[in-house]
Structure formats: C-alpha cells, structure tokens
Coordinates of C-alpha atoms in Angstrom, one line a residue:
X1 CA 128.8 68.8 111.3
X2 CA 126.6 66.6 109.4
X3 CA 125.8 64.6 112.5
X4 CA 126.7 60.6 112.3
X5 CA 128.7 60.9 109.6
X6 CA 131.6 63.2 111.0
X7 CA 130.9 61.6 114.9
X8 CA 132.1 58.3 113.5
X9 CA 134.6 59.6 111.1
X10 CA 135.9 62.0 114.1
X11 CA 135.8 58.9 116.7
X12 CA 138.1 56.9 114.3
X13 CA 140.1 59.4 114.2
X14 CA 140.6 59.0 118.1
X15 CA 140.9 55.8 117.5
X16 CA 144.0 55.5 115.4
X17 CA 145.9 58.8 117.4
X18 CA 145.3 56.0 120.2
X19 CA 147.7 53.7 118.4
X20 CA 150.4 56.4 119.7
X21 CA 150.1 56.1 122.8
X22 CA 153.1 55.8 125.3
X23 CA 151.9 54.2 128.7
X24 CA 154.4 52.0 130.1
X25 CA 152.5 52.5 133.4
X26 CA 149.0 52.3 133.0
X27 CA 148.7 50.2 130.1
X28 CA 145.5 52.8 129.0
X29 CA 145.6 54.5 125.8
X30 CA 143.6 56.8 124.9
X31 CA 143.2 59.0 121.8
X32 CA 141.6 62.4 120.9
X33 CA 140.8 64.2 117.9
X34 CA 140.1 68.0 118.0
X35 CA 138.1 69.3 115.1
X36 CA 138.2 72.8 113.7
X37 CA 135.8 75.5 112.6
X38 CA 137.6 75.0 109.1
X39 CA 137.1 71.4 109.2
X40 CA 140.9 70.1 110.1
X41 CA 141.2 67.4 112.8
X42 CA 144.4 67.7 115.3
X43 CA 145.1 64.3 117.2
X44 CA 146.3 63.7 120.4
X45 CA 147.5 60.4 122.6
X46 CA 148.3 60.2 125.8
X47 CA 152.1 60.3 127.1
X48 CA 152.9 59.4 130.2
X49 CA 156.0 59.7 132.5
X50 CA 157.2 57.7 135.2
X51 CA 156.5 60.9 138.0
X52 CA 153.1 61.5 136.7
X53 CA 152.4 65.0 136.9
X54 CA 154.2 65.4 133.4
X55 CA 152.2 63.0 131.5
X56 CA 149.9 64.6 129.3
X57 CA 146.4 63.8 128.5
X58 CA 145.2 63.0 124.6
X59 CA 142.8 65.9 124.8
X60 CA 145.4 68.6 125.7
X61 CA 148.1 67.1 123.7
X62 CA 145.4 67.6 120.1
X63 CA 144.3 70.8 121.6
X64 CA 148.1 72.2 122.2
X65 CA 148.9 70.9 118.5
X66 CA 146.0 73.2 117.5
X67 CA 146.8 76.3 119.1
X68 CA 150.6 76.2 118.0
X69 CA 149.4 76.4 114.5
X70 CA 147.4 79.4 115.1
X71 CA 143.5 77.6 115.5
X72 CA 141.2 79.6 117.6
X73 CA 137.9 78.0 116.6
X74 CA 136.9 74.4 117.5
X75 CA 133.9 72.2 117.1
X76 CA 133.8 69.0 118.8
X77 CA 136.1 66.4 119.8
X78 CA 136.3 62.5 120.1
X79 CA 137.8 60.7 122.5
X80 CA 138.3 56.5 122.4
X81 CA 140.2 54.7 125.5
X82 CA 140.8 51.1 126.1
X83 CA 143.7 48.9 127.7
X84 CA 146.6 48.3 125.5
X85 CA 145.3 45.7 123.0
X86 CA 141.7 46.4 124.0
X87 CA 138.7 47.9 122.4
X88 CA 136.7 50.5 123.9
X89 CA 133.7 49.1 125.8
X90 CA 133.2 51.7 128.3
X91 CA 132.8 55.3 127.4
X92 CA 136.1 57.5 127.8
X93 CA 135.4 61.2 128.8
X94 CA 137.6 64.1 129.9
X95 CA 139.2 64.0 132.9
X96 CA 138.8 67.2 135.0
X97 CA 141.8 69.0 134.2
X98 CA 140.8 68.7 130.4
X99 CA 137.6 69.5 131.0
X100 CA 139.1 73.3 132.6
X101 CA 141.5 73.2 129.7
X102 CA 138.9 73.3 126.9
X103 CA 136.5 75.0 128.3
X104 CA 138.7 78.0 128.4
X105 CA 138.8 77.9 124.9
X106 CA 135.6 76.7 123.6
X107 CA 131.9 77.8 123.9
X108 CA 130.6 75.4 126.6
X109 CA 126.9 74.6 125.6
X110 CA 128.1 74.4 121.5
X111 CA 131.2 72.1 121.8
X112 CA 130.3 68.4 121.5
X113 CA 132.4 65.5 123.2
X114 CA 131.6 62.4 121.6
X115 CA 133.1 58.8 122.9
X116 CA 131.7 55.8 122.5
X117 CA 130.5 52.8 124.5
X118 CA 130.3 49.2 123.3
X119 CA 130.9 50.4 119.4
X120 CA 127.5 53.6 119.7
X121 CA 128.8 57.1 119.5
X122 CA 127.7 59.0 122.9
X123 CA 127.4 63.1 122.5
X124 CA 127.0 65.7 124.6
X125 CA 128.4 69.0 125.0
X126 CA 131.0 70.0 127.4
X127 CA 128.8 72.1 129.4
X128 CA 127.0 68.9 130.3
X129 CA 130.4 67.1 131.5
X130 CA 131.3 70.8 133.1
X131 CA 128.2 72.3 134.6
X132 CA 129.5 76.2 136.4
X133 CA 132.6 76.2 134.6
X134 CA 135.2 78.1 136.1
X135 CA 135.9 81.5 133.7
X136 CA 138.4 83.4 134.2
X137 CA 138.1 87.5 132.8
X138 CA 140.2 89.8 133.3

C-alpha cells in the first residue's frame, strides 16, 4: 500500500458503503471497505434488524462479500461511523466479534485497520486492537 494515498482512498471508500446503511434503530451507520492482496476493495454497511442478534456488522458484511467470490488474501480495511446525517468525529473501530472474525482470516501484526477521527486517518494493525487472539487449529 503506498501509505496515505490508499488510507484515504480506502477510508472514502468506507465512507460511501456507509451511505447503505439500514439502521432504523440506532440511527449509526457505519461503513467498511476490505482491501485485497490483488488490490480489489469489497464494501460493507451495517444492517440491522429489529431482534438484534441478526444485524450484521459493516466489517463482516465486506469480509463475507470477499470470501463468496473466492478472496483468501487481505490487506487492510477502513472503517468510518457517524449518526445518520453526521460526519465522523470520533474514531470507529471493530467491535469484538469483528475483531475474532478477521482475525481468523488475516495475519494479525500485518493487517492494518484504519478509521479516522476528526477528518486524520488513524492506523494500527489488528493485533493492536486484538492482543492474544483467540486461534483456533485443528
């Protein structure tokens, strides 16, 4: 990844999967974009449902769209959040349950979550946000 250039270009692309949001409850959208090895961005927006426990999270939504057409290898991905209407002021990271889900397909300490926070990319990696990961081997 050339650095700032495909942060911000990733993070916009967040941005506008936000604009697909369905959250008649909460009112917070949020938006992800999941970038390959290859260089193709998947987005994802949360979807909510009135009993909870189906909605779906923006990160797993990009990262399910990814797997079903056969992508194995991923790179970073950006995540913007904000009240309906609103513009992201306060960083928007991964809740926990994303956090598990990625991790079991990523390489912790060189996968890079990037949000932002009053319009200034924030990075770090997802081993950061998800120190003694639970692994699973068989």
């Amino acid at each position: 990844m050339d650095k700032k250039t495909d942060e911000k270009k990733l993070l916009n692309e967040a941005k506008e999967a936000r604009k697909n949001a369905y959250v008649p409850f909460s009112g917070f959208t949020v938006g992800a974009a999941l970038l390959t090895k290859s260089g193709k961005i998947y987005r994802g927006c949360n979807i909510e449902s009135s009993v909870m426990s189906p909605s779906l999270c923006a990160e797993r939504v990009a990262l399910a769209k990814a797997i079903s057409e056969g992508e194995k290898d991923f790179v970073a991905i950006a995540i913007a959040g904000a009240l309906e209407g609103e513009t992201s002021k306060e960083p928007c990271y991964p809740c926990g349950v994303c956090r598990q889900t990625l991790s079991e397909h990523v390489k912790l300490s060189a996968f890079t979550v990037i949000t932002e926070e009053n319009g200034k990319e924030i990075t770090c990696t997802l081993e950061d946000l998800l120190p003694n990961a639970f692994i699973f081997e068989k």
